[in-house]
Structures are given as C-alpha cells and as structure tokens.
PDB file of C-alpha atoms in Angstrom:
ATOM      1  CA  UNK K   1     108.489  98.753  98.036  1.00 97.00           C
ATOM      2  CA  UNK K   2     110.613  98.138  94.963  1.00 98.00           C
ATOM      3  CA  UNK K   3     113.933  97.032  95.896  1.00 97.00           C
ATOM      4  CA  UNK K   4     117.082  96.691  93.442  1.00 94.00           C
ATOM      5  CA  UNK K   5     120.613  97.723  92.793  1.00 92.00           C
ATOM      6  CA  UNK K   6     119.507 100.184  89.885  1.00 94.00           C
ATOM      7  CA  UNK K   7     122.972 100.582  88.473  1.00 91.00           C
ATOM      8  CA  UNK K   8     121.740 102.271  86.316  1.00 91.00           C
ATOM      9  CA  UNK K   9     117.977 103.007  86.801  1.00 94.00           C
ATOM     10  CA  UNK K  10     116.444 102.066  83.428  1.00 93.00           C
ATOM     11  CA  UNK K  11     113.397 102.902  81.622  1.00 93.00           C
ATOM     12  CA  UNK K  12     111.954  99.493  82.721  1.00 94.00           C
ATOM     13  CA  UNK K  13     112.585 100.335  86.405  1.00 95.00           C
ATOM     14  CA  UNK K  14     110.924 103.712  85.942  1.00 96.00           C
ATOM     15  CA  UNK K  15     107.921 101.840  84.077  1.00 96.00           C
ATOM     16  CA  UNK K  16     107.498  99.490  87.083  1.00 97.00           C
ATOM     17  CA  UNK K  17     107.575 102.418  89.478  1.00 98.00           C
ATOM     18  CA  UNK K  18     105.017 104.309  87.326  1.00 98.00           C
ATOM     19  CA  UNK K  19     102.670 101.348  87.420  1.00 97.00           C
ATOM     20  CA  UNK K  20     103.226 100.560  91.265  1.00 98.00           C
ATOM     21  CA  UNK K  21     102.548 104.219  92.318  1.00 98.00           C
ATOM     22  CA  UNK K  22      99.256 103.961  90.633  1.00 97.00           C
ATOM     23  CA  UNK K  23      98.218 100.699  92.632  1.00 97.00           C
ATOM     24  CA  UNK K  24      99.748 101.877  95.986  1.00 97.00           C
ATOM     25  CA  UNK K  25      99.264 104.987  98.287  1.00 97.00           C
ATOM     26  CA  UNK K  26     103.033 105.099  98.670  1.00 97.00           C
ATOM     27  CA  UNK K  27     105.878 103.398  96.866  1.00 98.00           C
ATOM     28  CA  UNK K  28     109.569 103.483  98.215  1.00 98.00           C
ATOM     29  CA  UNK K  29     112.410 102.677  95.521  1.00 98.00           C
ATOM     30  CA  UNK K  30     114.981 100.828  97.660  1.00 98.00           C
ATOM     31  CA  UNK K  31     118.413 101.205  96.514  1.00 96.00           C
ATOM     32  CA  UNK K  32     120.135  98.153  97.930  1.00 89.00           C
ATOM     33  CA  UNK K  33     123.370  96.390  98.207  1.00 79.00           C
ATOM     34  CA  UNK K  34     123.693  93.013  96.224  1.00 70.00           C
ATOM     35  CA  UNK K  35     126.774  91.099  97.229  1.00 64.00           C
ATOM     36  CA  UNK K  36     126.894  89.484  93.781  1.00 67.00           C
ATOM     37  CA  UNK K  37     127.193  92.944  91.893  1.00 69.00           C
ATOM     38  CA  UNK K  38     129.791  95.602  91.703  1.00 76.00           C
ATOM     39  CA  UNK K  39     127.895  98.967  91.294  1.00 76.00           C
ATOM     40  CA  UNK K  40     129.671 101.797  89.396  1.00 81.00           C
ATOM     41  CA  UNK K  41     128.399 104.253  92.056  1.00 88.00           C
ATOM     42  CA  UNK K  42     127.673 104.149  95.794  1.00 89.00           C
ATOM     43  CA  UNK K  43     124.204 103.268  97.345  1.00 91.00           C
ATOM     44  CA  UNK K  44     123.736 106.932  98.246  1.00 93.00           C
ATOM     45  CA  UNK K  45     124.895 108.233  94.881  1.00 94.00           C
ATOM     46  CA  UNK K  46     122.495 105.912  93.141  1.00 95.00           C
ATOM     47  CA  UNK K  47     119.626 106.944  95.279  1.00 96.00           C
ATOM     48  CA  UNK K  48     120.232 110.577  94.616  1.00 96.00           C
ATOM     49  CA  UNK K  49     120.356 109.996  90.945  1.00 96.00           C
ATOM     50  CA  UNK K  50     117.246 108.332  91.125  1.00 97.00           C
ATOM     51  CA  UNK K  51     115.521 110.986  93.061  1.00 96.00           C
ATOM     52  CA  UNK K  52     116.716 113.619  90.453  1.00 96.00           C
ATOM     53  CA  UNK K  53     115.066 111.438  87.618  1.00 95.00           C
ATOM     54  CA  UNK K  54     111.509 111.284  89.115  1.00 96.00           C
ATOM     55  CA  UNK K  55     108.713 113.617  87.877  1.00 96.00           C
ATOM     56  CA  UNK K  56     107.821 116.331  90.177  1.00 93.00           C
ATOM     57  CA  UNK K  57     104.351 114.938  90.115  1.00 95.00           C
ATOM     58  CA  UNK K  58     105.082 111.448  91.697  1.00 97.00           C
ATOM     59  CA  UNK K  59     104.695 112.738  95.217  1.00 96.00           C
ATOM     60  CA  UNK K  60     103.783 109.197  96.474  1.00 98.00           C
ATOM     61  CA  UNK K  61     107.120 107.918  95.517  1.00 98.00           C
ATOM     62  CA  UNK K  62     110.202 107.924  97.968  1.00 97.00           C
ATOM     63  CA  UNK K  63     113.821 106.725  97.522  1.00 98.00           C
ATOM     64  CA  UNK K  64     115.757 105.207 100.275  1.00 97.00           C
ATOM     65  CA  UNK K  65     119.291 103.669 100.454  1.00 95.00           C
ATOM     66  CA  UNK K  66     119.667 100.360 102.514  1.00 93.00           C
ATOM     67  CA  UNK K  67     122.528  98.095 103.372  1.00 91.00           C
ATOM     68  CA  UNK K  68     120.776  94.993 104.736  1.00 90.00           C
ATOM     69  CA  UNK K  69     117.982  92.395 103.940  1.00 91.00           C
ATOM     70  CA  UNK K  70     114.907  93.861 102.046  1.00 93.00           C
ATOM     71  CA  UNK K  71     112.707  92.077 104.307  1.00 94.00           C
ATOM     72  CA  UNK K  72     114.219  93.822 107.496  1.00 94.00           C
ATOM     73  CA  UNK K  73     113.655  97.153 105.674  1.00 96.00           C
ATOM     74  CA  UNK K  74     110.041  96.105 105.175  1.00 96.00           C
ATOM     75  CA  UNK K  75     109.503  95.326 108.834  1.00 94.00           C
ATOM     76  CA  UNK K  76     111.291  98.417 109.982  1.00 95.00           C
ATOM     77  CA  UNK K  77     109.120 100.711 107.883  1.00 96.00           C
ATOM     78  CA  UNK K  78     105.619  99.108 107.656  1.00 95.00           C
ATOM     79  CA  UNK K  79     105.970  97.827 104.134  1.00 95.00           C
ATOM     80  CA  UNK K  80     103.654  95.132 103.371  1.00 94.00           C
ATOM     81  CA  UNK K  81     104.376  94.304  99.590  1.00 98.00           C
ATOM     82  CA  UNK K  82     107.635  93.888  97.671  1.00 98.00           C
ATOM     83  CA  UNK K  83     107.386  94.756  94.051  1.00 98.00           C
ATOM     84  CA  UNK K  84     109.476  93.010  91.581  1.00 97.00           C
ATOM     85  CA  UNK K  85     109.655  93.580  87.792  1.00 95.00           C
ATOM     86  CA  UNK K  86     110.064  90.290  85.638  1.00 95.00           C
ATOM     87  CA  UNK K  87     111.169  90.298  82.052  1.00 93.00           C
ATOM     88  CA  UNK K  88     111.153  86.435  81.251  1.00 93.00           C
ATOM     89  CA  UNK K  89     110.934  83.134  82.814  1.00 91.00           C
ATOM     90  CA  UNK K  90     114.413  83.250  83.979  1.00 91.00           C
ATOM     91  CA  UNK K  91     113.684  86.348  86.057  1.00 90.00           C
ATOM     92  CA  UNK K  92     110.484  84.828  87.245  1.00 94.00           C
ATOM     93  CA  UNK K  93     112.142  81.589  88.500  1.00 94.00           C
ATOM     94  CA  UNK K  94     115.064  83.485  90.332  1.00 91.00           C
ATOM     95  CA  UNK K  95     112.371  85.963  91.846  1.00 94.00           C
ATOM     96  CA  UNK K  96     110.013  83.095  92.811  1.00 96.00           C
ATOM     97  CA  UNK K  97     112.397  81.690  95.276  1.00 93.00           C
ATOM     98  CA  UNK K  98     112.780  84.938  96.924  1.00 93.00           C
ATOM     99  CA  UNK K  99     109.277  85.740  97.004  1.00 96.00           C
ATOM    100  CA  UNK K 100     108.633  82.324  98.765  1.00 96.00           C
ATOM    101  CA  UNK K 101     111.136  83.063 101.449  1.00 95.00           C
ATOM    102  CA  UNK K 102     109.856  86.711 101.948  1.00 95.00           C
ATOM    103  CA  UNK K 103     106.489  85.167 102.191  1.00 96.00           C
ATOM    104  CA  UNK K 104     107.313  82.977 105.079  1.00 96.00           C
ATOM    105  CA  UNK K 105     108.931  86.147 106.744  1.00 94.00           C
ATOM    106  CA  UNK K 106     105.631  87.800 106.380  1.00 94.00           C
ATOM    107  CA  UNK K 107     106.146  90.025 103.294  1.00 97.00           C
ATOM    108  CA  UNK K 108     104.237  89.310 100.025  1.00 97.00           C
ATOM    109  CA  UNK K 109     105.701  89.733  96.673  1.00 97.00           C
ATOM    110  CA  UNK K 110     103.918  91.338  93.731  1.00 97.00           C
ATOM    111  CA  UNK K 111     105.341  90.641  90.266  1.00 97.00           C
ATOM    112  CA  UNK K 112     105.000  93.280  87.576  1.00 97.00           C
ATOM    113  CA  UNK K 113     105.674  91.796  84.063  1.00 95.00           C
ATOM    114  CA  UNK K 114     107.571  93.913  81.728  1.00 93.00           C
ATOM    115  CA  UNK K 115     105.924  95.694  79.052  1.00 91.00           C
ATOM    116  CA  UNK K 116     106.843  93.908  75.716  1.00 87.00           C
ATOM    117  CA  UNK K 117     108.790  96.858  74.455  1.00 85.00           C
ATOM    118  CA  UNK K 118     110.983  97.022  77.681  1.00 84.00           C
ATOM    119  CA  UNK K 119     111.652  93.335  77.963  1.00 79.00           C
ATOM    120  CA  UNK K 120     115.269  93.466  76.342  1.00 75.00           C
ATOM    121  CA  UNK K 121     116.066  96.360  78.769  1.00 63.00           C
ATOM    122  CA  UNK K 122     118.464  95.560  81.478  1.00 62.00           C
ATOM    123  CA  UNK K 123     120.930  97.484  83.623  1.00 55.00           C
ATOM    124  CA  UNK K 124     123.581  95.301  82.204  1.00 56.00           C
ATOM    125  CA  UNK K 125     122.659  96.145  78.612  1.00 51.00           C
ATOM    126  CA  UNK K 126     122.526  99.962  79.443  1.00 50.00           C
ATOM    127  CA  UNK K 127     126.051  99.726  81.009  1.00 48.00           C
ATOM    128  CA  UNK K 128     127.347  97.794  77.950  1.00 52.00           C
ATOM    129  CA  UNK K 129     125.863 100.472  75.509  1.00 54.00           C
ATOM    130  CA  UNK K 130     127.532 103.114  77.556  1.00 57.00           C
ATOM    131  CA  UNK K 131     131.042 101.529  77.540  1.00 52.00           C
TER     132      UNK K 131
END
C-alpha cells in the first residue's frame, strides 16, 4: 500500500507506483488525509483523478480514499507493507520515525528511493508552478 496526500499526483509518485507494482501482486494507492496539509481537492476527488491517470495495463493497482490511520487501513485490508518514496535524507529521517511506529504495530515499511531525475519533484513544487 502506497499512502499519501497526492496533491497533486506527480511523476515521482507514478514512478514509485510503477516500481512497486512490479514487486507486489497488488498495490493500493491510498489517498489519505494529513492534518498538517490543506489539499486543493477532497480526498475522493484526488482518488478519482489518480484513477484516471493510471495506464489501462496496470491491473494490479487500485486506488482508495481513507480518513484514518494508515496502519488501520492496512489491518482492515490485509496490507502487509507500506511503500514510501524518499527523495533525500530529510524525507528518510521523517519517514524512518513513522516506519518504526508502524513496525511496532505490525506493518513493515519499504523505502523506495527517488530516481535521480525525479529528486527535485514534489507536490509542493508542482503546485507552485501551477500558480
């Protein structure tokens, strides 16, 4: 399961999903709520938008909207692994703390490093370019 706010869903996000779908039988993109962020669209609207961007051949990729803890979604839906993209050491340090907590709660986190050409890509940067 690959959780995020995805506001917007960037080429970096798509790359992480593409790589994950090759590693796992099923990948769910979990469009979630982050109390620290103010997304430009509702969770449901972002999920619909992501669905429309996925190639037809990606049959093992699903999209779901969720309002709650990521680990609760994992438990309720039998997800054993949380996938997290990391661009740099700042991302890694922040994600490592969450991963440690999720591991204690029974869900492993797999870090997928960003490809060099996508390291500078972030939802914040994409939103700024659109403004």
